[in-house]
CSV table of C-alpha atoms and ligand atoms in Angstrom, one decimal:
chain,number,residue,atom,x,y,z
A,1,SER,CA,70.9,137.4,89.6
A,2,GLN,CA,72.8,136.3,86.2
A,3,THR,CA,76.3,134.8,86.7
A,4,GLY,CA,78.4,134.2,83.8
A,5,ARG,CA,82.3,133.9,83.4
A,6,THR,CA,85.0,134.6,81.6
A,7,GLN,CA,87.6,132.2,80.6
A,8,GLY,CA,91.0,132.3,78.5
A,9,GLY,CA,94.9,132.0,78.9
A,10,PRO,CA,96.8,134.5,80.9
A,11,GLY,CA,96.7,137.5,78.6
A,12,SER,CA,93.8,136.5,76.4
A,13,GLY,CA,91.9,140.2,77.6
A,14,LYS,CA,89.4,138.9,80.0
A,15,GLY,CA,90.1,141.8,82.4
A,16,THR,CA,89.9,144.3,79.5
A,17,GLN,CA,87.1,142.7,78.2
A,18,CYS,CA,85.1,142.8,81.5
A,19,GLU,CA,85.9,146.5,81.8
A,20,ARG,CA,83.7,146.9,78.9
A,21,ILE,CA,81.1,144.6,79.4
A,22,VAL,CA,80.2,145.6,82.8
A,23,LYS,CA,80.0,149.3,81.5
A,24,ASP,CA,77.2,148.4,78.8
A,25,TYR,CA,75.5,145.5,80.8
A,26,GLY,CA,75.4,146.5,84.3
A,27,LEU,CA,77.2,143.5,85.8
A,28,THR,CA,79.5,143.2,88.5
A,29,HIS,CA,83.0,142.5,87.7
A,30,LEU,CA,84.8,139.9,90.0
A,31,SER,CA,87.9,138.9,89.1
A,32,SER,CA,89.4,136.3,91.4
A,33,GLY,CA,93.4,137.4,90.2
A,34,ASP,CA,92.7,140.9,91.4
A,35,LEU,CA,90.6,139.9,94.9
A,36,LEU,CA,93.8,137.6,95.4
A,37,ARG,CA,96.0,140.6,94.4
A,38,SER,CA,94.4,142.8,96.7
A,39,GLU,CA,95.1,139.9,99.7
A,40,VAL,CA,98.5,140.4,98.9
A,41,GLU,CA,98.3,144.3,98.9
A,42,SER,CA,97.1,143.7,102.8
A,43,GLY,CA,100.1,142.6,103.9
A,44,SER,CA,98.8,139.9,105.8
A,45,ALA,CA,100.3,136.6,106.7
A,46,ARG,CA,98.2,134.7,104.3
A,47,GLY,CA,99.2,137.5,101.2
A,48,LYS,CA,102.2,136.6,101.6
A,49,ARG,CA,101.4,132.6,101.1
A,50,LEU,CA,99.1,133.7,98.2
A,51,LYS,CA,102.1,135.8,96.1
A,52,ASP,CA,104.8,133.4,96.3
A,53,ILE,CA,102.2,130.8,94.5
A,54,MET,CA,101.1,133.7,92.3
A,55,GLU,CA,104.7,134.2,91.4
A,56,ARG,CA,105.4,130.2,91.0
A,57,GLY,CA,102.0,130.2,88.4
A,58,GLU,CA,100.3,128.0,90.5
A,59,LEU,CA,96.5,128.0,92.2
A,60,VAL,CA,95.8,129.3,94.8
A,61,SER,CA,93.2,126.5,97.1
A,62,LEU,CA,90.0,126.8,96.0
A,63,ASP,CA,88.6,127.4,99.7
A,64,ILE,CA,90.6,130.9,99.5
A,65,VAL,CA,89.3,131.9,96.2
A,66,LEU,CA,85.9,130.6,97.0
A,67,GLU,CA,85.6,132.9,100.2
A,68,LEU,CA,86.8,135.6,98.5
A,69,ILE,CA,84.1,135.4,95.8
A,70,ARG,CA,81.6,134.6,98.0
A,71,ASP,CA,82.4,137.7,100.1
A,72,ALA,CA,82.6,139.9,97.3
A,73,MET,CA,79.3,138.9,96.0
A,74,THR,CA,77.7,139.2,99.5
A,75,ASN,CA,78.6,143.0,99.3
A,76,ASN,CA,77.3,143.9,96.2
A,77,ALA,CA,73.8,141.7,97.1
A,78,SER,CA,71.8,144.2,94.8
A,79,SER,CA,73.6,143.6,92.0
A,80,ARG,CA,71.7,142.8,88.7
A,81,GLY,CA,74.3,140.2,87.9
A,82,PHE,CA,77.6,139.1,88.4
A,83,LEU,CA,80.6,138.5,85.7
A,84,ILE,CA,83.5,136.4,87.4
A,85,ASP,CA,86.6,137.0,85.6
A,86,GLY,CA,88.9,134.2,85.1
A,87,PHE,CA,87.2,131.3,87.3
A,88,PRO,CA,86.9,128.4,88.0
A,89,ARG,CA,90.5,127.7,87.2
A,90,GLU,CA,90.2,123.8,88.0
A,91,LEU,CA,87.4,121.6,87.8
A,92,GLU,CA,86.6,121.3,91.5
A,93,GLN,CA,86.5,124.3,92.1
A,94,GLY,CA,83.9,125.0,89.5
A,95,VAL,CA,82.1,122.3,91.2
A,96,ARG,CA,82.1,123.5,94.9
A,97,PHE,CA,81.1,127.3,93.4
A,98,GLU,CA,78.0,125.7,91.7
A,99,LYS,CA,76.8,123.8,94.5
A,100,GLU,CA,77.7,126.3,97.2
A,101,VAL,CA,77.4,129.7,95.7
A,102,ALA,CA,75.7,130.0,92.2
A,103,PRO,CA,75.5,128.4,89.4
A,104,CYS,CA,76.9,129.2,86.1
A,105,GLN,CA,74.9,130.8,83.2
A,106,PHE,CA,76.9,131.2,80.6
A,107,VAL,CA,81.0,131.0,79.7
A,108,LEU,CA,82.8,133.3,77.4
A,109,PHE,CA,86.2,132.0,76.7
A,110,PHE,CA,88.4,134.2,74.6
A,111,ASP,CA,90.4,132.2,72.3
A,112,VAL,CA,94.1,133.2,71.3
A,113,SER,CA,97.6,131.9,70.7
A,114,GLU,CA,100.2,131.5,73.3
A,115,ALA,CA,102.2,133.6,71.1
A,116,VAL,CA,100.1,136.4,71.3
A,117,MET,CA,99.3,136.1,75.1
A,118,GLN,CA,102.8,136.0,75.3
A,119,GLN,CA,103.7,138.9,73.8
A,120,ARG,CA,100.9,140.5,75.4
A,121,LEU,CA,101.7,139.5,79.3
A,122,LEU,CA,105.8,140.9,78.5
A,123,LYS,CA,104.2,144.3,77.1
A,124,ARG,CA,102.1,144.5,80.0
A,125,GLY,CA,104.9,143.5,82.4
A,126,GLU,CA,106.9,146.7,81.6
A,127,THR,CA,104.7,148.7,83.2
A,128,SER,CA,102.3,146.2,85.2
A,129,GLY,CA,104.9,145.5,88.5
A,130,ARG,CA,102.9,142.1,88.5
A,131,VAL,CA,105.3,139.2,89.9
A,132,ASP,CA,103.6,136.7,87.4
A,133,ASP,CA,104.5,139.4,84.2
A,134,ASN,CA,108.0,137.3,83.5
A,135,GLU,CA,109.0,135.0,81.0
A,136,ALA,CA,109.6,132.2,83.1
A,137,THR,CA,106.6,132.6,85.5
A,138,ILE,CA,104.7,133.3,81.9
A,139,LYS,CA,105.4,129.4,80.9
A,140,LYS,CA,103.9,128.0,84.3
A,141,ARG,CA,101.2,130.0,83.8
A,142,PHE,CA,100.1,128.5,80.4
A,143,HIS,CA,101.0,125.3,82.0
A,144,THR,CA,98.7,125.9,84.6
A,145,PHE,CA,96.3,127.0,81.9
A,146,GLN,CA,96.4,124.0,79.8
A,147,GLU,CA,96.4,121.4,82.4
A,148,LEU,CA,94.0,122.5,84.8
A,149,THR,CA,91.6,125.3,83.4
A,150,LYS,CA,91.1,123.8,80.1
A,151,PRO,CA,89.4,120.9,81.0
A,152,VAL,CA,86.8,123.5,83.3
A,153,ILE,CA,85.7,125.1,79.8
A,154,GLU,CA,85.3,121.6,77.7
A,155,HIS,CA,83.0,120.7,81.2
A,156,TYR,CA,81.0,123.8,80.3
A,157,ARG,CA,81.3,123.2,76.6
A,158,GLN,CA,79.5,119.8,77.2
A,159,GLN,CA,76.6,122.1,78.9
A,160,SER,CA,76.2,124.3,75.9
A,161,LYS,CA,77.2,127.3,78.4
A,162,VAL,CA,80.6,128.4,76.2
A,163,VAL,CA,80.8,130.9,74.0
A,164,GLN,CA,84.0,131.1,72.1
A,165,ILE,CA,85.6,134.4,71.2
A,166,ASP,CA,88.5,134.8,68.8
A,167,ALA,CA,90.5,137.1,71.2
A,168,SER,CA,93.4,137.9,68.4
A,169,GLY,CA,91.9,141.0,67.3
A,170,SER,CA,91.7,144.7,68.9
A,171,VAL,CA,90.0,145.5,71.8
A,172,ASP,CA,86.9,146.6,69.3
A,173,ALA,CA,87.2,143.8,67.3
A,174,VAL,CA,86.9,141.3,70.2
A,175,PHE,CA,84.0,143.6,72.1
A,176,GLY,CA,81.8,143.4,69.0
A,177,GLN,CA,82.1,139.7,69.4
A,178,VAL,CA,81.6,139.9,72.7
A,179,LYS,CA,78.2,142.0,72.2
A,180,SER,CA,77.0,139.8,69.9
A,181,ALA,CA,77.3,136.5,71.7
A,182,LEU,CA,75.6,138.1,75.1
A,183,GLU,CA,72.5,139.8,72.8
A,184,SER,CA,72.0,136.2,71.2
A,185,ARG,CA,72.0,135.0,75.1
A,186,GLY,CA,69.4,137.6,75.8
A,187,LEU,CA,71.1,140.0,78.0
B,1,UDP,N1,94.8,132.6,90.9
B,1,UDP,C1,94.1,131.3,91.4
B,1,UDP,N2,93.0,131.1,91.1
B,1,UDP,C2,91.9,132.0,90.6
B,1,UDP,C3,92.6,133.5,89.9
B,1,UDP,C4,94.1,133.5,90.4
B,1,UDP,O1,94.8,130.6,91.8
B,1,UDP,O2,91.2,131.7,91.0
B,1,UDP,C5,96.3,133.2,90.8
B,1,UDP,C6,97.0,131.9,90.1
B,1,UDP,O3,98.4,132.0,90.6
B,1,UDP,C7,97.5,132.8,88.9
B,1,UDP,C8,97.4,134.7,89.2
B,1,UDP,O4,96.5,134.3,90.6
B,1,UDP,O5,98.3,132.4,88.0
B,1,UDP,C9,96.8,135.0,88.3
B,1,UDP,O6,95.6,135.1,87.9
B,1,UDP,P1,94.7,136.1,87.0
B,1,UDP,O7,93.3,135.8,86.9
B,1,UDP,O8,94.8,137.7,87.4
B,1,UDP,O9,95.8,135.9,85.7
B,1,UDP,P2,95.5,136.5,83.9
B,1,UDP,O10,95.0,134.9,83.4
B,1,UDP,O11,94.1,137.3,84.1
B,1,UDP,O12,96.5,137.3,83.6
B,2,MG,MG1,93.0,139.2,84.3
């Protein structure tokens, strides 16, 4: 089955666009962040440790995330394809995933300035209840994105798998670009 990824900094609109994409293209949306948050919600001891890491804007160990995604894929084994959102967050995670689970066909990279992302996250923070939508954590998440996730995007760019999207506009404007990108790749 197809497996695509979305990438982009925190607040770049990955989750919003993924919802639109899966509606139109019949892919299964797997968000590593959402999977981690439901683990936190479960109230387990592991969930508590995950919450602390997320609150610091750091990355959860790749083994945990790999296992969560692998299980979610197994639970949706009949899907025509998977859109894995905000993953991999670091190079090693991507290499391990491709070797052990599934190769990546394309990466949609939602590109937008930190100023716009910060504004969106602070707005979302008014109602999201997320432990990481506050000014201090947002700064650290930007740092983590620059240091660890940007190299992942470069890695896939060298394999000509990256489609860069200008994510600064409205949801509809961004989705328009997404559609032509996916259609040009035969989806
Ligand atoms: N996270 C992680 N590994 C992942 C995905 C998420 O460690 O593969 C953690 C990390 O602490 C991150 C947080 O979960 O800052 C929120 O991730 P999410 O993808 O929801 O954030 P977004 O970038 O979409 O705002
Ligand atoms: Mg998200």
